[in-house]
Coordinates of C-alpha atoms and ligand atoms in Angstrom, one line a residue:
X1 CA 8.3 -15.2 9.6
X2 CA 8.0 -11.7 9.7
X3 CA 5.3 -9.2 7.8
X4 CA 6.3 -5.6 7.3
X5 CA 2.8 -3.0 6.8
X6 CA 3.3 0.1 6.0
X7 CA 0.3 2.3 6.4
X8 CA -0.9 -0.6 8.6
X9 CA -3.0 1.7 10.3
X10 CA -5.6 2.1 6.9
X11 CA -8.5 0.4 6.9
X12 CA -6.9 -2.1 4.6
X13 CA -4.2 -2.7 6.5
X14 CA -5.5 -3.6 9.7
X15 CA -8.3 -6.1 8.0
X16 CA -5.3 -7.4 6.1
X17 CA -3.6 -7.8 9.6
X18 CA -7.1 -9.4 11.2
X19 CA -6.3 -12.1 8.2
X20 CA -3.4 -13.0 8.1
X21 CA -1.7 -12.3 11.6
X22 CA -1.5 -16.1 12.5
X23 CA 1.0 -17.1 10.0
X24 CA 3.5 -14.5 11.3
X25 CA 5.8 -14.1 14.5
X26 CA 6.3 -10.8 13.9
X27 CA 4.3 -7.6 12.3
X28 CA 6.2 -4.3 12.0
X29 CA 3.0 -1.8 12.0
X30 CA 3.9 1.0 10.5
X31 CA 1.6 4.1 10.8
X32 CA 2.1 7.6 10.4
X33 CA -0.5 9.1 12.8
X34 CA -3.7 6.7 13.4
X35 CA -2.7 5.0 17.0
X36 CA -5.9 3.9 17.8
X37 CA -6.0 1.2 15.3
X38 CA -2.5 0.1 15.8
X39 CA -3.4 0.3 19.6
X40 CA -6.5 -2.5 18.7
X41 CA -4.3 -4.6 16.8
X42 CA -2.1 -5.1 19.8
X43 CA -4.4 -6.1 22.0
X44 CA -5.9 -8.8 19.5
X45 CA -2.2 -10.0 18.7
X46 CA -0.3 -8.8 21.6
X47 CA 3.6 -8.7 21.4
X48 CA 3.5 -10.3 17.8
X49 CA 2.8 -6.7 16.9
X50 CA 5.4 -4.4 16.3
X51 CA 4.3 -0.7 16.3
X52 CA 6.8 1.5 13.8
X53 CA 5.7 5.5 14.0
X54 CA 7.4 7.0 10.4
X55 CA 6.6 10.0 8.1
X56 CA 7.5 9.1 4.6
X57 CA 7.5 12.7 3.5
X58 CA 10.2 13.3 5.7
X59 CA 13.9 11.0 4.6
X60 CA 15.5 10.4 7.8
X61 CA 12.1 9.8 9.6
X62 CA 11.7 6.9 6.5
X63 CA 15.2 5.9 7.5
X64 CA 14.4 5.9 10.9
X65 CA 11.7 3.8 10.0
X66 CA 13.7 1.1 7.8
X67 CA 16.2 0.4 10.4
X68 CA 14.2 -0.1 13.4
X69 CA 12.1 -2.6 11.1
X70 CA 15.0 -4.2 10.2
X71 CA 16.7 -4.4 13.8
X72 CA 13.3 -5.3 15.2
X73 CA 11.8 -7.8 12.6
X74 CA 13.9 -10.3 12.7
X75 CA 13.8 -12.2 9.1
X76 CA 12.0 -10.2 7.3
X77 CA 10.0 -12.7 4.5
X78 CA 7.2 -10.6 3.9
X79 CA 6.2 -7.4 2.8
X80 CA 2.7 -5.3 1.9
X81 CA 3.4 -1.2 1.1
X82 CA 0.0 0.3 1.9
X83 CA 1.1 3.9 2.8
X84 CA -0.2 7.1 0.1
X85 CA -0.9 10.2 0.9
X86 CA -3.3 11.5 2.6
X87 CA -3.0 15.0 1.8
X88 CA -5.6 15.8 -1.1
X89 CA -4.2 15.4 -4.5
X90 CA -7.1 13.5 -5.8
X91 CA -10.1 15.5 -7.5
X92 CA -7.7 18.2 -8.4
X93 CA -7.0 19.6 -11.6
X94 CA -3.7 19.0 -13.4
X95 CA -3.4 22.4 -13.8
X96 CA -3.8 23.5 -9.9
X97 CA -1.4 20.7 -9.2
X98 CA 1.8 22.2 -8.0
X99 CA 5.1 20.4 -8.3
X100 CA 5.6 20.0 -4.3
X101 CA 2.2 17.6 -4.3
X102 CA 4.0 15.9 -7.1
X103 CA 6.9 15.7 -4.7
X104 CA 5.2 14.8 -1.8
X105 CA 2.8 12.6 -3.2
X106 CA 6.2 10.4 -5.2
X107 CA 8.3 10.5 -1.4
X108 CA 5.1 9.0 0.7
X109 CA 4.1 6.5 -2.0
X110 CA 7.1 6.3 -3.9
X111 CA 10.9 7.3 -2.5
X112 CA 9.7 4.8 0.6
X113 CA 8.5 1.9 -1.4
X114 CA 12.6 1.9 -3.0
X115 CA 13.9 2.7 0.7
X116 CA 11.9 -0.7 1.9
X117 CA 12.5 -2.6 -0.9
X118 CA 16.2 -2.0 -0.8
X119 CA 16.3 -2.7 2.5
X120 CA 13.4 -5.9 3.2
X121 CA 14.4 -8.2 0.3
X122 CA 18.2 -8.4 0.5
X123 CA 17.1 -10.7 3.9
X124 CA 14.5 -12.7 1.5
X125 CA 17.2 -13.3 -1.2
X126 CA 19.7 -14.9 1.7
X127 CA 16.4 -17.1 2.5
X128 CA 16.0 -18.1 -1.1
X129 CA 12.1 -16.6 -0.1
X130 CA 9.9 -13.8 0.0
X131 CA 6.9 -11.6 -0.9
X132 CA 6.1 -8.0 -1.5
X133 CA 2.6 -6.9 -3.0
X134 CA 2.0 -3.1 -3.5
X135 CA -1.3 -1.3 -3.3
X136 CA -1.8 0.2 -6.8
X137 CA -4.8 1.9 -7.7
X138 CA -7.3 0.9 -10.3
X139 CA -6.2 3.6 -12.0
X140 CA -3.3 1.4 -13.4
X141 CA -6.2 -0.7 -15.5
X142 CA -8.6 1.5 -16.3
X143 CA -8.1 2.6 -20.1
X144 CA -8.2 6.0 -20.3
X145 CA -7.5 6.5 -17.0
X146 CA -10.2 8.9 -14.8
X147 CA -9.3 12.8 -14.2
X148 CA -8.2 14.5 -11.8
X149 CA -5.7 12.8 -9.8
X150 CA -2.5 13.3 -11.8
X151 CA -0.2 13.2 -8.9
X152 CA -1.4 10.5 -7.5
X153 CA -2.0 8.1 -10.4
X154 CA 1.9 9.4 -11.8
X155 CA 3.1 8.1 -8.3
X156 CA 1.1 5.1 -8.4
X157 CA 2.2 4.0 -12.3
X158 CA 5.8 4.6 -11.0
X159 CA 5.1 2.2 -8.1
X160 CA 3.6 -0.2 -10.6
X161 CA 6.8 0.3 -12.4
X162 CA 9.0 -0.8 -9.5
X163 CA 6.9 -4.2 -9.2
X164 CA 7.0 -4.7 -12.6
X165 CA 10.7 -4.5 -12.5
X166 CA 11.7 -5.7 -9.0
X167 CA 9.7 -9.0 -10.2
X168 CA 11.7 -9.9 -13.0
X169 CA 15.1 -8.8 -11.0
X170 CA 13.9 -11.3 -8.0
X171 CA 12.2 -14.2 -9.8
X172 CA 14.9 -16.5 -10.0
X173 CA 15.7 -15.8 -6.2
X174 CA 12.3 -17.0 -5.1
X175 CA 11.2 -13.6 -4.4
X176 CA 7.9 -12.1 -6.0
X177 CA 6.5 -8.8 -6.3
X178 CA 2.9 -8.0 -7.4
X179 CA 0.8 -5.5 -7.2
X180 CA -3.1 -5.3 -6.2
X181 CA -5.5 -2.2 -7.7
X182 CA -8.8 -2.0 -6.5
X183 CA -11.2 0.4 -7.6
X184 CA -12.9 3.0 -4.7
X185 CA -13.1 1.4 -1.7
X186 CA -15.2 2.7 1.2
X187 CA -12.7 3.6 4.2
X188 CA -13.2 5.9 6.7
X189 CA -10.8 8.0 5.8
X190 CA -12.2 8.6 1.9
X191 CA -11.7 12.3 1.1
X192 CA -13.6 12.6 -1.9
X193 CA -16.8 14.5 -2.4
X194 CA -20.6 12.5 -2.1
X195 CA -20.9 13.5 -6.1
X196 CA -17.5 11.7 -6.6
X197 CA -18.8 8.4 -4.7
X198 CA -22.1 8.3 -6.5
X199 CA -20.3 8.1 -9.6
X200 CA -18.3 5.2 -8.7
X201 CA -21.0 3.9 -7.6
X202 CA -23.2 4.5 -10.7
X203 CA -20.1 3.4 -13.1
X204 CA -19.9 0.0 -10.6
X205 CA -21.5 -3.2 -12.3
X206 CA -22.1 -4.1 -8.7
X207 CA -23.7 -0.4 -7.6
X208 CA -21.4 -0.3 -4.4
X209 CA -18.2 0.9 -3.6
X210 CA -15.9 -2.1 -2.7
X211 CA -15.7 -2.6 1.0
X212 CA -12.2 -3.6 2.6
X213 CA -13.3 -7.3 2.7
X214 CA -13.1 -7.3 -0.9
X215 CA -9.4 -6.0 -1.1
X216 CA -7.9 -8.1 1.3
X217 CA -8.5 -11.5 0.1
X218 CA -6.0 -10.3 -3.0
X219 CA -3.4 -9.8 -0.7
X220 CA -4.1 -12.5 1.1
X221 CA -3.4 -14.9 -2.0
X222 CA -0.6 -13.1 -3.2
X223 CA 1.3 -13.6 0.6
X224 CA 0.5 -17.0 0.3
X225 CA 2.6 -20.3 -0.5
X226 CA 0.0 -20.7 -3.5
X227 CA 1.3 -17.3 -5.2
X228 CA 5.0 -18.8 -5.1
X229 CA 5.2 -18.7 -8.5
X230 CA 2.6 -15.3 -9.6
X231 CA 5.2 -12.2 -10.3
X232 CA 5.6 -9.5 -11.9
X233 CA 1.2 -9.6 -11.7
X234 CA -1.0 -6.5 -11.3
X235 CA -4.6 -7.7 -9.7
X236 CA -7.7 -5.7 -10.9
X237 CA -9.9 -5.6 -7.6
X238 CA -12.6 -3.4 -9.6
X239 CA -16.1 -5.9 -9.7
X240 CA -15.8 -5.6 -13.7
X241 CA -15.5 -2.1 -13.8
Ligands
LIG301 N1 -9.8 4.2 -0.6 C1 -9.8 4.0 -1.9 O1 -10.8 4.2 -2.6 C2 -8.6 3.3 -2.5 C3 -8.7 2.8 -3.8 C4 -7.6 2.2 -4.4 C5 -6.4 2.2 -3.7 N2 -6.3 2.8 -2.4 C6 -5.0 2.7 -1.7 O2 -5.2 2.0 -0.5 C7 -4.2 2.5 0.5 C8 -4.9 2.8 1.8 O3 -5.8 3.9 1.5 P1 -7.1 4.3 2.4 O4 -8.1 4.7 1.5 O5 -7.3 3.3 3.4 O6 -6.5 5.7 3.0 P2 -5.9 6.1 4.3 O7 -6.6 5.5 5.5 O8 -5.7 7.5 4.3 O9 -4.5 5.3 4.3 C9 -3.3 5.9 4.0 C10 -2.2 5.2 4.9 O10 -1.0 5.9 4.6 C11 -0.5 6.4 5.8 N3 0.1 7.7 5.5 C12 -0.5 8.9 5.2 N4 0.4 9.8 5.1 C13 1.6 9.3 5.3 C14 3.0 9.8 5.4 N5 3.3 11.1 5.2 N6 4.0 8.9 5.7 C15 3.7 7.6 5.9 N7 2.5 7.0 5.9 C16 1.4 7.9 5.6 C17 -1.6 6.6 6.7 O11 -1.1 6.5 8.1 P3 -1.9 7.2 9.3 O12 -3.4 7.0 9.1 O13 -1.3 6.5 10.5 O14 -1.5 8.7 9.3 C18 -2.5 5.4 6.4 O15 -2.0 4.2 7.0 C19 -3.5 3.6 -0.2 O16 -2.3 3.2 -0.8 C20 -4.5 4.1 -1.3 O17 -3.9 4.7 -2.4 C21 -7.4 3.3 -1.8

């Protein structure tokens, strides 16, 4: 079986990989700068790992990207689209938002999520089985939704969009699509102000941001022969909030 990761090299996606990495023969890594962590995960799983270099604002490098994972992977069964931006379009006014962050924001998260899709499930269809689980944002639950982040949240309801549709497309083909939206989670690449943080944290019923070992286990079911019949599902990851 093969896993495709795009933004592999988060935080996220390399504890996902730490998780789950025995069930697969093969992980396409994908990562758009970070090589050090793609680097570690090859030494703890050796060839298994798959290294893919792609930037998703760019359309032939996210071409690039889909081909070599399909020529490489093998049969693709699996799927996890980790990949945002991370160019700042959170904590900004609606107002100061141009269109290009828009743009950019809906080609990194967005554009490459249909180029994958398009590409990674035809193989799962053939197999009569697959997965693909999308990282949302807990802006998709939260009612109204918090400020300053338009782009960003836009992209990510169109994302939730495409698993909400993909899943009932797929269903009878033994395919699922969910998606998992977790509320701030403390990785090292956070770019948001300490006044931003503390406020998560204050709003938290569990006075923490979440760490990366509270994500993963979501995805971790949801890749699993125990979600075979979960679609179409949207997973708070938000400790009550
Ligand atoms: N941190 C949070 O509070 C939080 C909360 C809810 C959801 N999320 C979601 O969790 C995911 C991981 O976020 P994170 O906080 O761990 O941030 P992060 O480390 O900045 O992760 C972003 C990932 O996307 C990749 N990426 C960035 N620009 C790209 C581009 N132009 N083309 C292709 N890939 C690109 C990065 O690759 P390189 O590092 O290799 O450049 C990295 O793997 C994101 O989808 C984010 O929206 C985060």
């Amino acid at each position: 079986m093969t896993l495709v990761v795009t933004g592999a090299s988060s935080d996220v996606g390399a504890a996902l990989i730490g998780r789950v990495a025995d069930n697969y023969d093969t992980i396409i890594c994908h990562y758009r700068s970070s090589t050090a962590i793609i680097e570690s995960l090859q030494t703890k799983f050796g060839d298994k790992v798959i290294p893919v270099q792609a930037d998703f604002s760019d359309l032939k490098s996210t071409e690039r990207f889909v081909e070599t994972a399909l020529a490489q992977g093998g049969d693709i069964s699996h799927m996890v689209h980790l990949s945002s931006s991370s160019s700042s379009s959170v904590n900004k006014k609606f107002s100061k938002t141009l269109w290009t962050q828009f743009e950019t924001e809906i080609d990194i998260t967005f554009r490459s999520a249909v180029m994958c899709c398009q590409a990674f499930i035809p193989p799962m269809v053939k197999a009569g089985y697959g997965k693909v689980v999308m990282m949302l944002s807990s802006q998709m639950v939260w009612e109204p939704a918090k400020p300053y982040s338009t782009a960003y949240t836009c992209t990510k309801h169109a994302l939730h969009g495409l698993v909400k549709s993909l899943a009932a497309e797929y269903a009878a083909k033994g395919v699922t699509v969910n998606g998992v939206s977790p509320s701030m989670i403390d990785t090292k690449f956070l770019r948001v102000p300490d006044i931003v943080k503390e406020v998560n944290i204050s709003n938290s019923p569990i006075k923490r941001l979440l760490t990366v070992d509270d994500v993963v286990p979501a995805f971790e079911f949801l890749l699993s022969s125990g979600a075979d019949t979960v679609t179409g599902q949207n997973i708070a990851v938000t400790a009550g909030n």
